[in-house]
Amino acid sequence: MAVSTTASGGAGRANSPTRAVVLLTGPAYVWLTIAVLLPLLAMFYFSFLTEAPIAGRVGELTLEQYREFLEHGFYTTLILRSLKLGATVAFFCFLLGFPCAYVLAKTIKGRWREALFLLVIIPFWSNALVRVFSWTMVLRGNGLLERSIDFVIPGAGSLGLMFTYPAVVIGLVHSYLPYMILTCYISLQAIDDDLIEAARSLGAKRLTILRRLILPLAMPGIVAGAVLIFVPVIGSFMEPRILGGRHGTFIGTIIEDQFTAVFNWPLGAALSFILLACVLVIFALFAPVLKRAA
Amino acid sequence: MNRYLTAASAALAIFAFTAAPSAADTIRVLNWQGYGTDEDWSLEMFEEKTGHKVEHEYFNSEQEMLTKLRTNPGTYDVVLINSAFTPQAAKEGLIVPIDTAKIPNAADLTPEMRNNPNLVIDGKTYGVAWVWGATSFAINTEKFDKAPETIEVLWSGDFADKVGWRDDAVEAVQMAAIALGQDINNPSDLDAIREKLHALKPQIRTFWTSENDWNQYMSSGEFDVAVYWSGSASRSANNFGLPVEFVVPKEGAIGWLDGLSVPKDAPNTDAAYEFINWMIDPEFYVKWDTDVGAPASANAKAMAGLPEDAFNRTVLGNSAVTSKLKFMGPIEDDMREKMLELWQETKTFYQK
């Protein structure tokens, strides 16, 4: 940084755009390097050690952690399970979020839009743990949901949602829905209303407009939302643990166990990087589709 | 102006006199939340007696406690360690030997507890025996006509999807080992244990992680029978009025002994000793068990001070019960890893 500023300072005004770029983006990149890359590199190094070199312990270099993964089939099972969870949550976020974003972007104007936006964003202002625990009150046996249903249809019986896979999906969809709404909203708003008018005047039906015009044009937002949701969901551990109970074991909870319950940081780190590799492979495979969409 | 100064210095002087019966320190205690050391009334009494203030930090598993000791040296003055982990903590140099001569109440400890081989290593006391108890299971008495005699009730189809379990590898393996009559610290047949734990699949409602969790699940009817700790069971019954009964089945139960230790580089060792002395004081223990509910004390005098009908005298004071306990000892690292892997594999099996 210091070098580049003096260099551009000597070159005078001609270089000032470079200088501006360095000055404006520099702090962010320095911060990212320190806050993201360094800890990540340390974890990557840990994943090749026999034990975490903390408090006077010395770890030796080894591939044992990665072999551990290959030796036990259940880690793979759990990664697949987490990937499936990520896809499911992203899909339901799209199903619920896209219509909502469409209405916000195209139908509602003015003050109502602000009010509705607030409703979308408010959950973001609350603590994630509080949100999940409030879901336990709703979903548990004889909880708010079952009592409300029983009020409408007496004797409807128990749903038994708590501590199931659907409970985890419900909690996660609620947590991540705003991402989908916001990204879809931005790309939907950018669609010129005249385009839709034109299609309509040429006799296109509503479904055709949606399928051939709006969905393709909104694809960058949908893809961005899906990626933003998919990645954190496959590593999630809090929601599955609290809402999933016995059905809440995913690769995220296993990694958390390695760090907090048994102090096996190397294995936890190795599993994290294997998961990261899986994500990268998936994105590489879908790169052509993603590129076209974006 | 002058008047204000005089008033201020007078106030300072008063403050200095009242706050200093001896050298007043603030000590940091590392423990499970709600586990005796952090009772408000006790801390007030302790501060009155010694002038020391007590702050707390909590952990949710023994491994987390060890992690905290490793990563924050010189932070804590007193740490609660399950005696099964004391040898490991001592070997790693996380805790230092205690001068029991400076802890007068230590003389009243039951000799078997005080000299437990996990606490006294090479003749040095690394942990002062504090309380002990059993890990077994508790039942909702409204769902049972009479208390079951066997641990097999956890595997009984009558309670499918109504069993509470703790997400802890060692405890899970040890409970299965008891059901199968194996050594809990070094089980001989892990495959049989794996099969036994797999058989729990239709039984387990969910995993609980804290006493608070357990009470909520039990009171909302999610659990009919759940793995639990004896001291916690008496608390659930006494404090929260839950219809709960602790069961030590004929197969036996896991016995444990908790000790109080002083971490390496503790900032206030003398105050730490005074606190440990207070923790094994009969005055503290009797009030703790009577008002709140506690595990059994390692101090014989404290146990003798309990009312005749106290849980700790009727259930744990009974030698027929104590003879069924299988005490937790240190577990070899590779055995612990095998237990964890077995448990994780089992949890994955539960998903299918």
XYZ file of C-alpha atoms in Angstrom:
646
model
C 0.000 0.000 0.000
C 2.661 2.490 1.071
C 4.728 1.707 -2.006
C 1.883 2.184 -4.430
C 0.824 5.503 -2.880
C 4.306 7.011 -3.131
C 4.682 5.664 -6.673
C 1.417 7.142 -7.826
C 2.175 10.340 -5.912
C 5.388 10.775 -7.931
C 3.595 10.197 -11.216
C 1.295 13.129 -10.594
C -2.299 13.594 -11.590
C -2.268 11.212 -14.531
C -2.251 8.215 -12.184
C -4.901 9.458 -9.844
C -7.550 6.900 -10.911
C -5.174 4.076 -9.937
C -4.481 5.847 -6.718
C -8.180 6.259 -6.030
C -8.773 2.590 -6.764
C -5.993 1.538 -4.393
C -7.129 3.915 -1.677
C -10.760 2.944 -1.958
C -10.444 -0.816 -2.368
C -7.227 -1.262 -0.380
C -8.740 -1.222 3.104
C -11.393 -3.754 2.145
C -8.853 -6.139 0.637
C -6.422 -5.766 3.524
C -9.303 -6.484 5.904
C -10.421 -9.486 3.862
C -6.871 -10.834 3.806
C -6.541 -10.534 7.554
C -10.047 -11.562 8.547
C -10.790 -14.296 6.040
C -7.712 -15.605 4.348
C -5.343 -15.901 7.325
C -7.659 -17.897 9.624
C -8.670 -20.020 6.654
C -5.038 -20.727 5.832
C -4.345 -21.598 9.467
C -7.281 -24.031 9.417
C -6.062 -25.502 6.136
C -2.662 -26.108 7.772
C -4.345 -27.627 10.869
C -6.198 -30.088 8.674
C -2.846 -31.732 7.840
C -1.746 -32.073 11.472
C -2.179 -34.886 13.968
C -3.382 -32.424 16.623
C -4.005 -28.700 16.910
C -0.793 -26.869 17.890
C -2.399 -24.956 20.755
C -1.286 -24.618 24.386
C 2.082 -26.243 23.936
C 0.907 -29.196 21.882
C 2.834 -30.120 18.803
C 1.142 -31.632 15.803
C 2.921 -33.603 13.121
C 2.165 -33.392 9.424
C -0.142 -36.130 8.260
C -2.873 -37.003 5.800
C -4.626 -39.030 8.481
C -7.590 -36.635 8.782
C -8.429 -36.960 5.115
C -7.940 -40.721 5.263
C -10.348 -40.773 8.212
C -12.954 -39.232 5.926
C -12.432 -41.849 3.216
C -12.424 -44.729 5.693
C -15.793 -43.907 7.213
C -18.672 -43.891 4.776
C -20.936 -41.991 7.128
C -19.112 -38.706 6.536
C -20.006 -38.941 2.841
C -23.589 -39.788 3.742
C -23.747 -36.687 5.896
C -22.231 -34.424 3.227
C -24.813 -35.663 0.706
C -27.520 -35.102 3.280
C -26.317 -31.539 3.862
C -26.157 -30.836 0.110
C -29.709 -32.095 -0.214
C -30.753 -29.842 2.662
C -29.095 -26.846 0.964
C -30.896 -27.551 -2.313
C -34.247 -28.084 -0.570
C -33.991 -24.866 1.413
C -32.879 -22.853 -1.642
C -35.789 -24.308 -3.648
C -38.421 -23.426 -1.043
C -36.900 -19.974 -0.610
C -37.345 -19.497 -4.369
C -40.897 -20.843 -4.285
C -41.894 -18.450 -1.513
C -39.543 -15.585 -2.224
C -39.920 -15.082 -5.969
C -43.686 -14.296 -6.012
C -43.179 -12.028 -3.042
C -40.329 -10.190 -4.767
C -42.420 -9.924 -7.952
C -45.330 -8.332 -6.130
C -42.977 -5.957 -4.340
C -41.206 -4.947 -7.539
C -44.087 -4.756 -10.000
C -47.441 -4.439 -8.278
C -47.051 -2.463 -5.097
C -45.817 1.114 -5.136
C -45.029 3.809 -2.609
C -45.595 3.503 1.085
C -47.004 0.002 1.062
C -43.832 -1.211 -0.591
C -41.746 0.258 2.210
C -43.971 -1.322 4.826
C -43.797 -4.738 3.145
C -40.057 -4.436 2.763
C -39.794 -3.805 6.447
C -41.725 -7.007 7.119
C -39.249 -8.922 4.966
C -36.233 -7.433 6.675
C -37.394 -7.404 10.307
C -36.472 -11.062 10.908
C -32.912 -10.070 9.953
C -32.800 -7.677 12.871
C -33.462 -10.379 15.435
C -30.869 -12.767 16.755
C -30.731 -16.049 14.825
C -30.850 -18.108 18.000
C -33.965 -16.267 19.176
C -35.619 -16.948 15.812
C -34.870 -20.662 16.042
C -36.043 -20.944 19.620
C -39.274 -19.159 18.764
C -39.812 -21.818 16.101
C -39.494 -24.494 18.777
C -42.422 -22.842 20.584
C -44.473 -22.930 17.383
C -43.591 -26.412 16.167
C -43.400 -28.473 19.337
C -46.134 -30.889 20.403
C -49.143 -28.909 21.653
C -47.293 -25.756 20.598
C -48.694 -22.640 18.939
C -49.167 -24.245 15.516
C -50.937 -27.360 16.753
C -53.157 -25.334 19.060
C -54.147 -22.938 16.263
C -54.978 -25.821 13.945
C -56.919 -27.492 16.707
C -58.857 -24.246 17.201
C -59.908 -24.149 13.550
C -60.419 -27.895 13.069
C -61.042 -29.477 16.482
C -59.519 -32.917 16.859
C -57.118 -32.447 13.940
C -54.514 -34.405 15.889
C -50.803 -33.993 16.276
C -48.589 -32.877 13.404
C -45.433 -34.181 15.049
C -43.305 -31.610 13.215
C -40.810 -30.913 15.972
C -37.489 -32.769 15.682
C -37.990 -33.779 12.073
C -36.302 -32.960 8.781
C -39.201 -30.665 7.746
C -38.748 -28.706 10.993
C -35.117 -28.010 10.040
C -36.203 -26.941 6.548
C -38.888 -24.627 7.954
C -36.449 -22.939 10.323
C -33.786 -22.506 7.659
C -36.213 -21.238 4.994
C -37.409 -18.623 7.442
C -33.840 -17.579 8.226
C -32.684 -17.295 4.617
C -35.821 -16.185 2.781
C -34.878 -12.471 2.839
C -31.760 -13.183 0.737
C -33.918 -14.615 -2.047
C -36.492 -11.830 -1.872
C -33.892 -9.078 -1.947
C -31.803 -10.470 -4.812
C -34.899 -11.304 -6.878
C -36.376 -7.894 -6.161
C -33.304 -6.125 -7.518
C -33.271 -8.031 -10.795
C -37.076 -7.855 -11.193
C -37.080 -4.119 -10.670
C -34.530 -3.727 -13.435
C -36.965 -5.260 -15.957
C -38.497 -2.486 -18.006
C -42.290 -2.448 -17.681
C -42.496 -1.503 -21.377
C -41.051 -4.920 -22.263
C -43.910 -6.627 -20.479
C -46.386 -4.234 -22.120
C -44.892 -5.023 -25.517
C -45.151 -8.769 -24.951
C -48.728 -8.370 -23.849
C -49.622 -6.255 -26.855
C -48.138 -8.943 -29.075
C -50.597 -11.391 -27.548
C -48.389 -13.272 -25.093
C -50.288 -14.990 -22.299
C -49.370 -14.327 -18.638
C -47.684 -17.693 -18.233
C -45.690 -17.167 -21.426
C -44.558 -13.747 -20.218
C -43.459 -15.280 -16.942
C -41.679 -18.206 -18.576
C -40.063 -16.506 -21.591
C -39.529 -12.985 -20.312
C -39.546 -12.463 -16.582
C -37.882 -15.679 -15.381
C -34.939 -15.438 -17.822
C -34.411 -11.760 -17.054
C -34.653 -12.333 -13.312
C -32.318 -15.352 -13.454
C -29.233 -13.468 -12.192
C -31.128 -12.553 -9.029
C -32.509 -16.066 -8.553
C -29.079 -17.622 -9.022
C -27.430 -15.114 -6.689
C -30.088 -15.771 -4.041
C -29.809 -19.536 -4.414
C -26.013 -19.431 -4.059
C -26.216 -17.101 -1.058
C -28.601 -19.549 0.619
C -27.109 -22.866 -0.476
C -23.604 -22.244 0.839
C -24.380 -21.283 4.449
C -27.171 -23.870 4.747
C -24.918 -26.848 3.986
C -22.646 -25.796 6.833
C -25.451 -24.904 9.250
C -25.397 -26.591 12.629
C -27.474 -24.524 15.029
C -30.853 -24.877 13.326
C -30.484 -28.646 12.700
C -29.353 -29.225 16.285
C -32.236 -27.333 17.877
C -35.069 -28.125 15.464
C -33.923 -31.495 14.134
C -33.227 -33.359 17.371
C -32.428 -36.944 16.522
C -32.940 -36.138 12.831
C -30.665 -33.123 13.022
C -27.277 -34.695 12.344
C -25.606 -33.069 9.337
C -22.018 -32.487 8.321
C -22.210 -29.065 10.025
C -23.146 -30.537 13.397
C -20.427 -33.177 13.094
C -17.823 -30.502 12.305
C -19.020 -28.474 15.273
C -18.679 -31.576 17.484
C -15.084 -31.983 16.356
C -14.270 -28.428 17.378
C -16.262 -28.028 20.579
C -16.974 -31.494 21.946
C -13.787 -33.467 21.334
C -11.206 -30.771 20.516
C -10.251 -32.554 17.317
C -9.611 -29.381 15.307
C -7.616 -31.132 12.570
C -10.457 -33.517 11.705
C -12.989 -30.688 11.930
C -10.853 -28.555 9.632
C -10.333 -31.436 7.188
C -14.097 -32.076 7.020
C -14.701 -28.338 6.453
C -12.282 -28.248 3.544
C -13.722 -31.407 2.024
C -17.116 -29.713 2.203
C -15.640 -26.568 0.624
C -14.151 -28.723 -2.135
C -17.568 -30.301 -2.763
C -19.125 -26.860 -3.082
C -16.420 -25.725 -5.505
C -16.863 -28.873 -7.598
C -20.620 -28.304 -7.748
C -20.130 -24.701 -8.826
C -17.549 -25.754 -11.416
C -19.984 -28.321 -12.853
C -22.767 -25.776 -12.985
C -20.494 -22.946 -14.151
C -21.807 -22.916 -17.758
C -25.404 -22.801 -16.530
C -24.610 -20.162 -13.928
C -22.687 -18.040 -16.426
C -25.527 -18.124 -18.913
C -28.013 -17.305 -16.184
C -26.017 -14.403 -14.830
C -15.341 23.155 46.869
C -13.498 22.152 49.961
C -16.619 20.650 51.380
C -17.035 18.409 48.392
C -13.483 17.229 48.680
C -13.911 16.331 52.330
C -17.115 14.495 51.554
C -15.440 12.638 48.736
C -12.449 11.590 50.814
C -14.728 10.519 53.637
C -16.715 8.408 51.236
C -13.520 6.901 49.910
C -12.327 6.126 53.428
C -15.608 4.428 54.314
C -15.471 2.458 51.115
C -11.914 1.393 51.854
C -12.805 0.172 55.357
C -15.915 -1.751 54.432
C -14.467 -3.362 51.344
C -11.362 -4.730 52.957
C -11.849 -7.314 55.722
C -8.882 -9.122 54.164
C -7.331 -8.637 50.779
C -10.480 -8.679 48.648
C -10.077 -10.362 45.306
C -12.314 -11.260 42.445
C -11.989 -14.882 41.452
C -13.147 -16.530 38.261
C -14.817 -19.907 38.411
C -15.277 -22.198 35.422
C -18.182 -24.601 35.819
C -21.444 -25.884 34.353
C -24.152 -23.250 34.629
C -26.425 -23.633 37.659
C -24.129 -26.176 39.277
C -23.736 -24.993 42.861
C -20.831 -22.590 42.589
C -22.983 -19.823 41.106
C -25.834 -19.758 43.653
C -26.429 -16.072 44.474
C -27.090 -16.597 48.186
C -23.916 -18.646 48.523
C -21.806 -16.006 46.784
C -23.256 -13.355 49.086
C -22.416 -15.454 52.139
C -18.943 -16.108 50.758
C -18.351 -12.422 50.119
C -19.533 -11.622 53.642
C -17.140 -14.165 55.134
C -14.075 -13.453 53.020
C -14.659 -10.258 51.049
C -13.937 -12.036 47.768
C -16.196 -11.569 44.788
C -16.857 -14.452 42.434
C -17.376 -14.304 38.691
C -18.408 -17.220 36.511
C -17.784 -18.605 33.129
C -19.550 -21.690 31.851
C -18.923 -24.710 29.663
C -21.255 -27.224 28.024
C -18.972 -30.234 27.878
C -15.822 -31.491 29.545
C -13.945 -31.039 26.301
C -15.032 -27.419 26.097
C -13.772 -26.943 29.660
C -10.371 -28.402 28.742
C -10.313 -26.233 25.621
C -10.958 -23.144 27.719
C -8.168 -24.066 30.131
C -5.782 -24.644 27.236
C -6.609 -21.477 25.352
C -7.034 -19.060 28.310
C -4.169 -19.742 30.726
C -4.090 -17.471 33.783
C -7.789 -16.595 33.513
C -9.517 -18.892 35.991
C -8.936 -19.481 39.711
C -11.189 -22.480 40.300
C -12.369 -25.047 37.792
C -14.764 -27.914 38.219
C -13.387 -31.103 36.696
C -15.051 -34.502 36.518
C -12.483 -36.740 38.224
C -12.318 -38.926 35.113
C -10.652 -35.961 33.387
C -8.474 -34.781 36.273
C -5.506 -37.063 35.405
C -5.536 -35.755 31.820
C -5.713 -32.119 32.941
C -2.888 -32.730 35.417
C -0.764 -34.506 32.819
C -1.226 -31.634 30.385
C -0.162 -29.206 33.119
C -3.499 -27.369 33.009
C -3.984 -27.648 36.783
C -1.570 -27.510 39.720
C -1.343 -29.524 42.981
C -3.448 -28.168 45.847
C -2.125 -27.557 49.343
C -4.982 -29.245 51.248
C -3.583 -28.005 54.569
C -4.912 -24.588 53.562
C -8.416 -26.021 53.113
C -9.593 -26.886 56.652
C -12.809 -28.621 55.583
C -10.857 -31.114 53.459
C -10.191 -33.086 56.657
C -13.892 -34.018 56.814
C -14.063 -35.505 53.331
C -14.936 -39.190 53.086
C -11.495 -40.838 52.706
C -12.503 -42.864 49.595
C -13.561 -39.656 47.888
C -10.680 -37.498 49.117
C -8.075 -40.066 48.102
C -9.744 -41.141 44.870
C -6.885 -42.273 42.600
C -8.109 -39.919 39.879
C -7.779 -36.893 42.153
C -4.593 -37.788 44.010
C -1.790 -38.462 41.567
C 1.724 -39.346 42.801
C 0.686 -38.281 46.292
C -0.329 -34.814 45.147
C -3.938 -33.636 45.308
C -4.952 -32.207 41.943
C -8.624 -31.961 42.775
C -10.574 -31.579 46.009
C -13.470 -34.059 46.017
C -16.623 -31.970 45.970
C -19.766 -33.833 44.991
C -20.596 -37.171 43.431
C -23.610 -38.784 41.938
C -24.929 -41.147 39.359
C -25.802 -40.922 35.700
C -28.748 -43.124 34.918
C -32.252 -42.174 33.846
C -35.303 -40.479 35.307
C -38.955 -41.203 34.609
C -42.084 -39.104 34.430
C -43.959 -40.684 37.349
C -47.321 -39.862 35.731
C -46.504 -42.273 32.892
C -45.373 -45.172 35.089
C -47.319 -47.169 37.677
C -44.121 -48.064 39.446
C -40.458 -47.366 38.789
C -38.909 -49.795 36.286
C -36.232 -52.137 37.623
C -34.238 -52.527 34.457
C -32.359 -50.225 32.101
C -34.058 -52.114 29.245
C -37.016 -49.761 29.713
C -35.085 -47.333 27.490
C -35.296 -49.899 24.697
C -38.925 -50.830 25.417
C -41.418 -50.392 22.590
C -43.864 -48.882 25.093
C -41.735 -45.748 25.096
C -40.895 -45.514 21.415
C -40.243 -41.895 20.460
C -40.496 -40.863 24.119
C -36.931 -41.369 25.295
C -34.599 -38.448 25.979
C -30.930 -39.015 25.315
C -27.849 -36.878 25.633
C -25.735 -36.180 22.572
C -22.526 -37.277 24.241
C -20.419 -40.080 22.803
C -18.923 -41.359 26.053
C -22.183 -41.272 27.986
C -24.061 -43.004 25.170
C -21.478 -45.785 24.938
C -21.342 -46.177 28.724
C -25.119 -46.463 29.066
C -25.096 -49.195 26.428
C -22.135 -50.855 28.178
C -24.131 -50.979 31.413
C -27.099 -52.536 29.624
C -24.737 -55.167 28.184
C -22.760 -55.688 31.393
C -19.472 -54.420 29.931
C -16.727 -52.359 31.595
C -17.781 -48.744 31.119
C -14.257 -47.341 30.925
C -12.857 -49.958 28.591
C -15.697 -51.817 26.887
C -14.609 -55.116 25.390
C -17.169 -55.519 22.615
C -17.772 -52.258 20.771
C -19.720 -53.995 18.004
C -22.316 -55.185 20.500
C -22.522 -51.630 21.858
C -22.975 -50.269 18.351
C -25.838 -52.693 17.783
C -27.406 -51.760 21.119
C -27.234 -48.043 20.291
C -28.595 -48.608 16.781
C -31.568 -50.318 18.435
C -32.379 -47.021 20.159
C -33.344 -45.477 16.828
C -37.129 -45.753 17.213
C -36.891 -44.747 20.866
C -35.115 -41.396 20.930
C -37.335 -38.333 20.788
C -34.474 -35.879 20.741
C -31.140 -35.068 22.341
C -30.980 -32.728 25.292
C -27.944 -30.590 26.012
C -28.630 -28.799 29.296
C -30.665 -29.215 32.458
C -32.915 -26.423 31.231
C -33.528 -28.335 28.006
C -34.307 -31.485 29.917
C -36.833 -29.776 32.180
C -38.578 -28.184 29.201
C -38.802 -31.433 27.249
C -39.993 -33.339 30.302
C -42.642 -30.783 31.241
C -43.965 -30.410 27.679
C -44.404 -34.193 27.459
C -41.736 -34.826 24.801
C -40.004 -37.287 27.160
C -41.455 -40.064 29.303
C -38.096 -41.432 30.314
C -34.740 -39.790 29.783
C -31.095 -40.269 30.613
C -30.257 -37.898 33.457
C -27.942 -37.020 36.320
C -28.994 -37.734 39.918
C -28.386 -34.204 41.241
C -30.265 -32.664 38.336
C -33.179 -35.051 38.917
C -33.570 -33.951 42.519
C -33.417 -30.312 41.314
C -36.099 -30.929 38.702
C -38.327 -32.460 41.353
C -37.622 -29.953 44.145
C -37.257 -26.682 42.238
C -39.451 -27.112 39.237
C -42.024 -29.429 40.782
C -41.760 -31.886 37.904
C -43.144 -35.402 38.528
C -39.725 -36.948 38.161
C -38.108 -39.953 39.793
C -34.494 -40.994 39.403
C -33.925 -44.696 38.788
C -30.829 -46.773 39.504
C -31.704 -50.027 37.698
C -30.495 -53.481 38.636
C -27.831 -53.415 35.885
C -26.199 -50.448 37.600
C -25.484 -46.822 36.798
C -22.543 -44.634 35.890
C -20.978 -43.129 39.013
C -19.077 -39.910 38.852
C -17.108 -37.717 41.202
C -16.546 -34.027 40.570
C -13.554 -32.253 42.024
C -12.564 -28.626 42.290
C -9.143 -27.809 40.919
C -6.901 -24.790 40.643
C -5.647 -24.021 37.125
C -2.016 -23.266 36.403
C -1.121 -19.567 36.796
C -4.388 -18.878 38.672
C -4.312 -15.174 39.587
C -5.653 -15.589 43.156
C -4.693 -18.974 44.567
C -5.413 -18.124 48.221
C -8.882 -16.813 47.427
C -9.411 -19.928 45.308
C -8.574 -22.136 48.330
C -11.022 -20.153 50.463
C -13.706 -20.667 47.839
C -13.051 -24.407 47.616
C -13.186 -24.581 51.409
C -16.590 -22.852 51.314
C -17.845 -25.229 48.618
C -17.210 -28.290 50.827
C -18.491 -26.548 53.954
C -21.528 -28.370 55.463
C -23.245 -24.995 55.938
C -23.165 -24.370 52.190
C -23.970 -27.930 51.179
C -26.981 -28.490 53.438
C -28.574 -25.241 52.261
C -27.731 -26.021 48.631
C -29.287 -29.473 48.771
C -32.295 -28.439 50.867
C -33.228 -25.271 48.986
C -32.036 -26.112 45.502
C -31.165 -29.791 45.161
C -27.640 -31.069 44.764
C -25.648 -34.225 44.101
C -24.230 -36.090 47.087
C -21.461 -34.315 48.963
C -18.020 -35.854 49.357
C -17.982 -34.335 52.843
C -19.260 -36.897 55.373
C -20.264 -34.182 57.823
C -22.249 -32.395 55.151
C -24.154 -35.585 54.256
C -24.887 -36.179 57.942
C -26.333 -32.663 58.149
C -29.098 -33.429 55.641
C -32.676 -34.134 56.758
C -33.550 -37.839 57.124
C -35.815 -37.877 54.069
C -33.435 -36.047 51.705
C -32.984 -37.687 48.288
C -29.233 -37.831 48.760
C -29.657 -39.757 52.016
C -32.466 -42.056 50.885
C -31.285 -42.865 47.363
C -27.559 -42.203 47.266
C -26.923 -42.735 50.967
C -28.186 -46.294 50.535
C -25.254 -48.693 50.245
C -27.285 -51.165 48.128
C -27.522 -48.423 45.517
C -23.979 -47.157 45.787
C -22.651 -50.699 45.383
C -24.339 -50.798 41.943
C -22.440 -47.732 40.721
C -19.668 -48.168 38.195
C -17.331 -45.243 38.613
C -16.026 -43.346 35.626
C -12.292 -43.450 35.213
C -9.882 -42.006 32.673
C -10.491 -43.309 29.183
C -7.581 -43.904 26.837
C -7.392 -41.473 23.913
C -7.833 -44.106 21.238
C -10.795 -45.597 23.109
C -12.347 -42.136 23.365
C -11.878 -41.617 19.624
C -13.402 -45.037 18.933
C -16.365 -44.102 21.144
C -16.863 -40.821 19.290
C -16.627 -42.444 15.890
C -19.064 -45.163 16.993
C -21.502 -42.507 18.227
C -21.235 -40.365 15.109
C -21.758 -43.411 12.942
C -24.799 -44.253 15.083
C -26.192 -40.733 14.743
C -25.808 -40.991 10.983
C -27.639 -44.322 11.125
C -30.480 -42.580 12.999
C -31.010 -40.273 9.994
C -31.844 -43.000 7.518
